[in-house]
Amino acid sequence: MKQKLNVLIIEDEKSICDFISTCLTAHDCRVTTAHTGKSGLSLITSQCPDIILLDLGLPDMDGVEIIRQLRSWSATPLIVISARTQEADKVAALDLGADDYITKPFGTSELLARIRTAMRHSRRMTASEAPRIFHCRDLTIDVDRHRVTLKGQDVHLTQIEFKIVVFLAENNGRVVTYDAIMSHIWGPYAGSDNNRILRVNMANIRRKLEENPAELQYFFTEIGIGYRMAEAE
Ligand code: CA
């Protein structure tokens, strides 16, 4: 029998908790819920969930604090559920080690896609078998051969552009913050307040790899947060 995915939802809004719980139970998950940060933290240690869905605005503590505590000892995949529009909170959550976020209100398919992506990335990290070729519709990124093709045609990217594309491909399906990309490409001292160089490179990447700038297919912007590459096959 297939092992059920254990999901812990830490969310004080009952309607949202019920919605997620119903949806995930219908998709063969075992769901546990907590309505406060304190009970959430204790369930994390007692239940060892496979994945955690966390609301940032909890009555007794800030969700960001839970991420900070969790990440000091565990790499359990965690997706932030956020009603907040303030990008700063999401960025803080991601930079502290949240795997992704989803903004309320969201639908079932979006939630399931986020969970699938987070689980896939975490399995890959533990198995350390990162794929070296990514296919996404007409785009193929072959890391070892240093080759990017669009509809079978080679596309020339600069070294920096290639590095950015590979980093986004390795994280395909989930958001990567500006800071994370900046420090991955230009080092930790690149200076996060100036991401102009990143934006210039992204514009070039899109010019080369996106057929229609008005209808992006591969490299999406999460305004105020970072970039997300479409999920690879
Ligand atoms: Ca809340």
PDB file of C-alpha atoms and ligand atoms in Angstrom:
ATOM      1  CA  MET A   1       0.000   0.000   0.000  1.00  0.00           C
ATOM      2  CA  LYS A   2       1.170   3.475  -0.825  1.00  0.00           C
ATOM      3  CA  GLN A   3       2.378   5.446   2.163  1.00  0.00           C
ATOM      4  CA  LYS A   4       0.138   8.433   2.856  1.00  0.00           C
ATOM      5  CA  LEU A   5       1.713  11.852   2.942  1.00  0.00           C
ATOM      6  CA  ASN A   6       1.555  13.326   6.468  1.00  0.00           C
ATOM      7  CA  VAL A   7       0.649  16.986   6.283  1.00  0.00           C
ATOM      8  CA  LEU A   8       0.605  19.364   9.231  1.00  0.00           C
ATOM      9  CA  ILE A   9      -1.428  22.560   8.780  1.00  0.00           C
ATOM     10  CA  ILE A  10      -0.679  25.391  11.212  1.00  0.00           C
ATOM     11  CA  GLU A  11      -3.397  27.968  10.568  1.00  0.00           C
ATOM     12  CA  ASP A  12      -5.751  29.768  12.942  1.00  0.00           C
ATOM     13  CA  GLU A  13      -8.501  30.508  10.411  1.00  0.00           C
ATOM     14  CA  LYS A  14     -10.838  27.569  10.728  1.00  0.00           C
ATOM     15  CA  SER A  15     -12.434  27.924   7.278  1.00  0.00           C
ATOM     16  CA  ILE A  16      -9.057  27.786   5.550  1.00  0.00           C
ATOM     17  CA  CYS A  17      -7.899  24.914   7.723  1.00  0.00           C
ATOM     18  CA  ASP A  18     -11.059  22.970   6.828  1.00  0.00           C
ATOM     19  CA  PHE A  19     -10.736  23.749   3.131  1.00  0.00           C
ATOM     20  CA  ILE A  20      -7.124  22.559   2.943  1.00  0.00           C
ATOM     21  CA  SER A  21      -7.827  19.579   5.145  1.00  0.00           C
ATOM     22  CA  THR A  22     -10.779  18.397   3.026  1.00  0.00           C
ATOM     23  CA  CYS A  23      -8.874  18.908  -0.191  1.00  0.00           C
ATOM     24  CA  LEU A  24      -5.760  17.048   0.973  1.00  0.00           C
ATOM     25  CA  THR A  25      -7.666  14.206   2.608  1.00  0.00           C
ATOM     26  CA  ALA A  26      -9.462  13.675  -0.705  1.00  0.00           C
ATOM     27  CA  HIS A  27      -6.020  13.408  -2.308  1.00  0.00           C
ATOM     28  CA  ASP A  28      -4.875  10.655  -0.019  1.00  0.00           C
ATOM     29  CA  CYS A  29      -3.019  12.677   2.596  1.00  0.00           C
ATOM     30  CA  ARG A  30      -3.166  12.263   6.352  1.00  0.00           C
ATOM     31  CA  VAL A  31      -3.815  15.699   7.798  1.00  0.00           C
ATOM     32  CA  THR A  32      -3.133  17.095  11.273  1.00  0.00           C
ATOM     33  CA  THR A  33      -4.077  20.644  12.189  1.00  0.00           C
ATOM     34  CA  ALA A  34      -2.892  23.189  14.755  1.00  0.00           C
ATOM     35  CA  HIS A  35      -4.461  26.585  15.383  1.00  0.00           C
ATOM     36  CA  THR A  36      -1.638  28.179  17.348  1.00  0.00           C
ATOM     37  CA  GLY A  37       2.100  28.405  16.870  1.00  0.00           C
ATOM     38  CA  LYS A  38       2.796  26.700  20.162  1.00  0.00           C
ATOM     39  CA  SER A  39       0.680  23.630  19.400  1.00  0.00           C
ATOM     40  CA  GLY A  40       2.108  23.643  15.861  1.00  0.00           C
ATOM     41  CA  LEU A  41       5.657  23.438  17.154  1.00  0.00           C
ATOM     42  CA  SER A  42       4.804  20.622  19.526  1.00  0.00           C
ATOM     43  CA  LEU A  43       3.037  18.688  16.741  1.00  0.00           C
ATOM     44  CA  ILE A  44       6.080  19.103  14.500  1.00  0.00           C
ATOM     45  CA  THR A  45       8.183  17.224  17.019  1.00  0.00           C
ATOM     46  CA  SER A  46       5.566  14.631  18.008  1.00  0.00           C
ATOM     47  CA  GLN A  47       4.131  13.849  14.535  1.00  0.00           C
ATOM     48  CA  CYS A  48       7.191  14.305  12.300  1.00  0.00           C
ATOM     49  CA  PRO A  49       5.082  15.498   9.344  1.00  0.00           C
ATOM     50  CA  ASP A  50       6.323  15.022   5.760  1.00  0.00           C
ATOM     51  CA  ILE A  51       5.375  18.586   4.936  1.00  0.00           C
ATOM     52  CA  ILE A  52       4.168  21.634   6.867  1.00  0.00           C
ATOM     53  CA  LEU A  53       1.737  24.282   5.662  1.00  0.00           C
ATOM     54  CA  LEU A  54       2.194  27.362   7.808  1.00  0.00           C
ATOM     55  CA  ASP A  55       0.181  30.544   8.202  1.00  0.00           C
ATOM     56  CA  LEU A  56       2.408  33.503   9.089  1.00  0.00           C
ATOM     57  CA  GLY A  57      -0.202  35.388  11.105  1.00  0.00           C
ATOM     58  CA  LEU A  58      -0.859  33.227  14.146  1.00  0.00           C
ATOM     59  CA  PRO A  59      -2.533  34.439  17.358  1.00  0.00           C
ATOM     60  CA  ASP A  60       0.299  33.568  19.734  1.00  0.00           C
ATOM     61  CA  MET A  61       3.421  34.003  17.650  1.00  0.00           C
ATOM     62  CA  ASP A  62       4.767  35.052  14.279  1.00  0.00           C
ATOM     63  CA  GLY A  63       4.964  32.178  11.805  1.00  0.00           C
ATOM     64  CA  VAL A  64       8.415  33.387  10.796  1.00  0.00           C
ATOM     65  CA  GLU A  65       9.611  32.438  14.295  1.00  0.00           C
ATOM     66  CA  ILE A  66       8.396  28.869  13.719  1.00  0.00           C
ATOM     67  CA  ILE A  67      10.449  28.668  10.520  1.00  0.00           C
ATOM     68  CA  ARG A  68      13.495  29.968  12.367  1.00  0.00           C
ATOM     69  CA  GLN A  69      13.124  27.346  15.103  1.00  0.00           C
ATOM     70  CA  LEU A  70      12.316  24.513  12.692  1.00  0.00           C
ATOM     71  CA  ARG A  71      15.234  25.226  10.380  1.00  0.00           C
ATOM     72  CA  SER A  72      17.712  25.089  13.247  1.00  0.00           C
ATOM     73  CA  TRP A  73      17.202  21.314  13.342  1.00  0.00           C
ATOM     74  CA  SER A  74      15.010  20.120  10.477  1.00  0.00           C
ATOM     75  CA  ALA A  75      14.777  20.325   6.687  1.00  0.00           C
ATOM     76  CA  THR A  76      11.117  19.248   6.561  1.00  0.00           C
ATOM     77  CA  PRO A  77       9.500  20.895   3.517  1.00  0.00           C
ATOM     78  CA  LEU A  78       7.472  23.940   4.542  1.00  0.00           C
ATOM     79  CA  ILE A  79       5.090  26.065   2.499  1.00  0.00           C
ATOM     80  CA  VAL A  80       3.903  29.388   3.841  1.00  0.00           C
ATOM     81  CA  ILE A  81       0.204  30.139   3.539  1.00  0.00           C
ATOM     82  CA  SER A  82      -0.081  33.863   3.461  1.00  0.00           C
ATOM     83  CA  ALA A  83      -2.916  36.345   3.412  1.00  0.00           C
ATOM     84  CA  ARG A  84      -0.420  39.111   3.690  1.00  0.00           C
ATOM     85  CA  THR A  85       0.321  41.277   0.752  1.00  0.00           C
ATOM     86  CA  GLN A  86       3.554  42.572   2.278  1.00  0.00           C
ATOM     87  CA  GLU A  87       6.291  41.043   0.210  1.00  0.00           C
ATOM     88  CA  ALA A  88       8.803  41.588   3.021  1.00  0.00           C
ATOM     89  CA  ASP A  89       7.178  38.878   5.154  1.00  0.00           C
ATOM     90  CA  LYS A  90       7.263  36.345   2.354  1.00  0.00           C
ATOM     91  CA  VAL A  91      10.859  37.173   1.505  1.00  0.00           C
ATOM     92  CA  ALA A  92      11.856  36.847   5.180  1.00  0.00           C
ATOM     93  CA  ALA A  93      10.082  33.474   5.347  1.00  0.00           C
ATOM     94  CA  LEU A  94      11.777  32.236   2.170  1.00  0.00           C
ATOM     95  CA  ASP A  95      15.203  33.465   3.191  1.00  0.00           C
ATOM     96  CA  LEU A  96      14.822  31.701   6.542  1.00  0.00           C
ATOM     97  CA  GLY A  97      14.254  28.437   4.708  1.00  0.00           C
ATOM     98  CA  ALA A  98      10.579  28.180   3.753  1.00  0.00           C
ATOM     99  CA  ASP A  99      10.403  26.198   0.505  1.00  0.00           C
ATOM    100  CA  ASP A 100       7.671  28.237  -1.113  1.00  0.00           C
ATOM    101  CA  TYR A 101       4.563  30.247  -0.372  1.00  0.00           C
ATOM    102  CA  ILE A 102       0.986  30.341  -1.517  1.00  0.00           C
ATOM    103  CA  THR A 103      -1.230  33.388  -1.182  1.00  0.00           C
ATOM    104  CA  LYS A 104      -4.830  33.212   0.015  1.00  0.00           C
ATOM    105  CA  PRO A 105      -7.223  32.702  -1.649  1.00  0.00           C
ATOM    106  CA  PHE A 106      -5.865  29.765  -3.636  1.00  0.00           C
ATOM    107  CA  GLY A 107      -7.383  26.791  -5.408  1.00  0.00           C
ATOM    108  CA  THR A 108      -6.904  23.072  -4.958  1.00  0.00           C
ATOM    109  CA  SER A 109      -4.751  22.539  -8.036  1.00  0.00           C
ATOM    110  CA  GLU A 110      -2.372  25.356  -7.104  1.00  0.00           C
ATOM    111  CA  LEU A 111      -1.999  23.960  -3.581  1.00  0.00           C
ATOM    112  CA  LEU A 112      -1.355  20.431  -4.834  1.00  0.00           C
ATOM    113  CA  ALA A 113       1.205  21.671  -7.358  1.00  0.00           C
ATOM    114  CA  ARG A 114       3.098  23.555  -4.635  1.00  0.00           C
ATOM    115  CA  ILE A 115       3.116  20.486  -2.379  1.00  0.00           C
ATOM    116  CA  ARG A 116       4.251  18.219  -5.210  1.00  0.00           C
ATOM    117  CA  THR A 117       7.112  20.554  -6.105  1.00  0.00           C
ATOM    118  CA  ALA A 118       8.263  20.962  -2.486  1.00  0.00           C
ATOM    119  CA  MET A 119       8.219  17.182  -1.942  1.00  0.00           C
ATOM    120  CA  ARG A 120      10.090  16.540  -5.168  1.00  0.00           C
ATOM    121  CA  HIS A 121      12.824  19.019  -4.232  1.00  0.00           C
ATOM    122  CA  SER A 122      13.212  17.610  -0.749  1.00  0.00           C
ATOM    123  CA  ARG A 123      13.454  14.012  -1.992  1.00  0.00           C
ATOM    124  CA  ARG A 124      16.048  15.085  -4.491  1.00  0.00           C
ATOM    125  CA  MET A 125      18.079  16.846  -1.827  1.00  0.00           C
ATOM    126  CA  THR A 126      18.210  13.774   0.383  1.00  0.00           C
ATOM    127  CA  ALA A 127      18.942  11.466  -2.543  1.00  0.00           C
ATOM    128  CA  SER A 128      21.339  14.046  -4.022  1.00  0.00           C
ATOM    129  CA  GLU A 129      20.449  12.998  -7.501  1.00  0.00           C
ATOM    130  CA  ALA A 130      19.696  16.328  -9.063  1.00  0.00           C
ATOM    131  CA  PRO A 131      18.826  15.842 -12.733  1.00  0.00           C
ATOM    132  CA  ARG A 132      21.166  17.521 -15.130  1.00  0.00           C
ATOM    133  CA  ILE A 133      18.741  17.900 -18.010  1.00  0.00           C
ATOM    134  CA  PHE A 134      15.529  19.874 -17.722  1.00  0.00           C
ATOM    135  CA  HIS A 135      12.697  19.789 -20.221  1.00  0.00           C
ATOM    136  CA  CYS A 136       9.946  22.330 -20.129  1.00  0.00           C
ATOM    137  CA  ARG A 137       7.718  22.438 -23.221  1.00  0.00           C
ATOM    138  CA  ASP A 138      10.038  23.603 -26.058  1.00  0.00           C
ATOM    139  CA  LEU A 139      12.911  24.501 -23.767  1.00  0.00           C
ATOM    140  CA  THR A 140      15.702  22.085 -22.857  1.00  0.00           C
ATOM    141  CA  ILE A 141      18.505  22.893 -20.449  1.00  0.00           C
ATOM    142  CA  ASP A 142      21.377  20.419 -20.484  1.00  0.00           C
ATOM    143  CA  VAL A 143      23.622  21.360 -17.588  1.00  0.00           C
ATOM    144  CA  ASP A 144      26.535  19.007 -18.288  1.00  0.00           C
ATOM    145  CA  ARG A 145      26.717  19.785 -21.971  1.00  0.00           C
ATOM    146  CA  HIS A 146      26.310  23.471 -21.222  1.00  0.00           C
ATOM    147  CA  ARG A 147      23.613  23.637 -23.792  1.00  0.00           C
ATOM    148  CA  VAL A 148      20.249  25.373 -23.982  1.00  0.00           C
ATOM    149  CA  THR A 149      17.885  24.675 -26.850  1.00  0.00           C
ATOM    150  CA  LEU A 150      14.540  26.144 -27.772  1.00  0.00           C
ATOM    151  CA  LYS A 151      12.475  24.109 -30.248  1.00  0.00           C
ATOM    152  CA  GLY A 152      15.630  22.122 -30.973  1.00  0.00           C
ATOM    153  CA  GLN A 153      17.648  25.214 -31.862  1.00  0.00           C
ATOM    154  CA  ASP A 154      20.752  26.113 -29.850  1.00  0.00           C
ATOM    155  CA  VAL A 155      20.465  29.363 -27.947  1.00  0.00           C
ATOM    156  CA  HIS A 156      23.611  31.199 -26.973  1.00  0.00           C
ATOM    157  CA  LEU A 157      23.636  32.407 -23.383  1.00  0.00           C
ATOM    158  CA  THR A 158      26.452  34.233 -21.615  1.00  0.00           C
ATOM    159  CA  GLN A 159      28.106  32.457 -18.648  1.00  0.00           C
ATOM    160  CA  ILE A 160      26.079  34.505 -16.164  1.00  0.00           C
ATOM    161  CA  GLU A 161      22.811  33.980 -18.030  1.00  0.00           C
ATOM    162  CA  PHE A 162      23.472  30.250 -18.167  1.00  0.00           C
ATOM    163  CA  LYS A 163      24.194  30.113 -14.430  1.00  0.00           C
ATOM    164  CA  ILE A 164      20.957  31.934 -13.635  1.00  0.00           C
ATOM    165  CA  VAL A 165      18.944  29.670 -15.927  1.00  0.00           C
ATOM    166  CA  VAL A 166      20.460  26.535 -14.363  1.00  0.00           C
ATOM    167  CA  PHE A 167      19.780  27.802 -10.833  1.00  0.00           C
ATOM    168  CA  LEU A 168      16.138  28.549 -11.681  1.00  0.00           C
ATOM    169  CA  ALA A 169      15.841  25.175 -13.440  1.00  0.00           C
ATOM    170  CA  GLU A 170      17.197  23.348 -10.395  1.00  0.00           C
ATOM    171  CA  ASN A 171      14.432  25.049  -8.445  1.00  0.00           C
ATOM    172  CA  ASN A 172      11.814  24.711 -11.172  1.00  0.00           C
ATOM    173  CA  GLY A 173       8.252  25.175 -10.007  1.00  0.00           C
ATOM    174  CA  ARG A 174       9.152  27.159  -6.928  1.00  0.00           C
ATOM    175  CA  VAL A 175      10.005  30.736  -6.207  1.00  0.00           C
ATOM    176  CA  VAL A 176      13.634  31.801  -5.771  1.00  0.00           C
ATOM    177  CA  THR A 177      14.230  35.149  -4.051  1.00  0.00           C
ATOM    178  CA  TYR A 178      16.318  37.922  -5.618  1.00  0.00           C
ATOM    179  CA  ASP A 179      18.769  37.577  -2.722  1.00  0.00           C
ATOM    180  CA  ALA A 180      19.140  33.840  -3.209  1.00  0.00           C
ATOM    181  CA  ILE A 181      19.933  34.291  -6.905  1.00  0.00           C
ATOM    182  CA  MET A 182      22.248  37.236  -6.290  1.00  0.00           C
ATOM    183  CA  SER A 183      24.323  35.401  -3.709  1.00  0.00           C
ATOM    184  CA  HIS A 184      24.336  32.178  -5.739  1.00  0.00           C
ATOM    185  CA  ILE A 185      25.676  33.917  -8.842  1.00  0.00           C
ATOM    186  CA  TRP A 186      27.652  36.888  -7.558  1.00  0.00           C
ATOM    187  CA  GLY A 187      28.538  35.693  -4.064  1.00  0.00           C
ATOM    188  CA  PRO A 188      27.254  36.637  -0.613  1.00  0.00           C
ATOM    189  CA  TYR A 189      28.683  40.145  -0.762  1.00  0.00           C
ATOM    190  CA  ALA A 190      26.961  41.116  -3.982  1.00  0.00           C
ATOM    191  CA  GLY A 191      24.691  43.554  -2.148  1.00  0.00           C
ATOM    192  CA  SER A 192      21.031  42.713  -2.198  1.00  0.00           C
ATOM    193  CA  ASP A 193      19.770  46.299  -2.488  1.00  0.00           C
ATOM    194  CA  ASN A 194      21.110  46.495  -5.985  1.00  0.00           C
ATOM    195  CA  ASN A 195      19.535  43.773  -8.065  1.00  0.00           C
ATOM    196  CA  ARG A 196      19.672  45.822 -11.250  1.00  0.00           C
ATOM    197  CA  ILE A 197      22.351  43.537 -12.678  1.00  0.00           C
ATOM    198  CA  LEU A 198      20.041  40.577 -12.099  1.00  0.00           C
ATOM    199  CA  ARG A 199      17.113  42.313 -13.786  1.00  0.00           C
ATOM    200  CA  VAL A 200      19.274  43.166 -16.795  1.00  0.00           C
ATOM    201  CA  ASN A 201      20.356  39.533 -17.114  1.00  0.00           C
ATOM    202  CA  MET A 202      16.782  38.275 -16.732  1.00  0.00           C
ATOM    203  CA  ALA A 203      15.635  40.652 -19.458  1.00  0.00           C
ATOM    204  CA  ASN A 204      18.296  39.186 -21.772  1.00  0.00           C
ATOM    205  CA  ILE A 205      17.367  35.628 -20.830  1.00  0.00           C
ATOM    206  CA  ARG A 206      13.720  36.318 -21.623  1.00  0.00           C
ATOM    207  CA  ARG A 207      14.587  38.010 -24.897  1.00  0.00           C
ATOM    208  CA  LYS A 208      16.444  34.844 -25.907  1.00  0.00           C
ATOM    209  CA  LEU A 209      14.156  32.185 -24.467  1.00  0.00           C
ATOM    210  CA  GLU A 210      10.651  33.572 -24.350  1.00  0.00           C
ATOM    211  CA  GLU A 211       8.811  33.739 -27.643  1.00  0.00           C
ATOM    212  CA  ASN A 212       6.272  36.277 -26.511  1.00  0.00           C
ATOM    213  CA  PRO A 213       7.216  38.814 -23.817  1.00  0.00           C
ATOM    214  CA  ALA A 214       3.523  39.528 -23.195  1.00  0.00           C
ATOM    215  CA  GLU A 215       2.852  35.879 -22.503  1.00  0.00           C
ATOM    216  CA  LEU A 216       5.715  34.365 -20.550  1.00  0.00           C
ATOM    217  CA  GLN A 217       5.989  30.595 -20.634  1.00  0.00           C
ATOM    218  CA  TYR A 218       9.144  29.780 -18.712  1.00  0.00           C
ATOM    219  CA  PHE A 219      10.445  32.525 -16.451  1.00  0.00           C
ATOM    220  CA  PHE A 220       7.876  34.280 -14.273  1.00  0.00           C
ATOM    221  CA  THR A 221       8.315  37.272 -11.995  1.00  0.00           C
ATOM    222  CA  GLU A 222       6.956  37.164  -8.456  1.00  0.00           C
ATOM    223  CA  ILE A 223       6.765  40.889  -7.905  1.00  0.00           C
ATOM    224  CA  GLY A 224       8.861  42.094  -4.988  1.00  0.00           C
ATOM    225  CA  ILE A 225      10.081  38.573  -4.245  1.00  0.00           C
ATOM    226  CA  GLY A 226      11.968  36.884  -7.050  1.00  0.00           C
ATOM    227  CA  TYR A 227      11.551  34.567 -10.028  1.00  0.00           C
ATOM    228  CA  ARG A 228       9.907  31.232 -10.600  1.00  0.00           C
ATOM    229  CA  MET A 229      10.623  28.932 -13.514  1.00  0.00           C
ATOM    230  CA  ALA A 230       7.723  26.854 -14.841  1.00  0.00           C
ATOM    231  CA  GLU A 231       7.604  23.290 -13.556  1.00  0.00           C
ATOM    232  CA  ALA A 232       9.797  20.994 -15.637  1.00  0.00           C
ATOM    233  CA  GLU A 233       8.509  17.657 -16.918  1.00  0.00           C
TER     234      GLU A 233
HETATM  235 CA    CA B   1      -3.949  33.824  10.449  1.00  0.00          CA
END
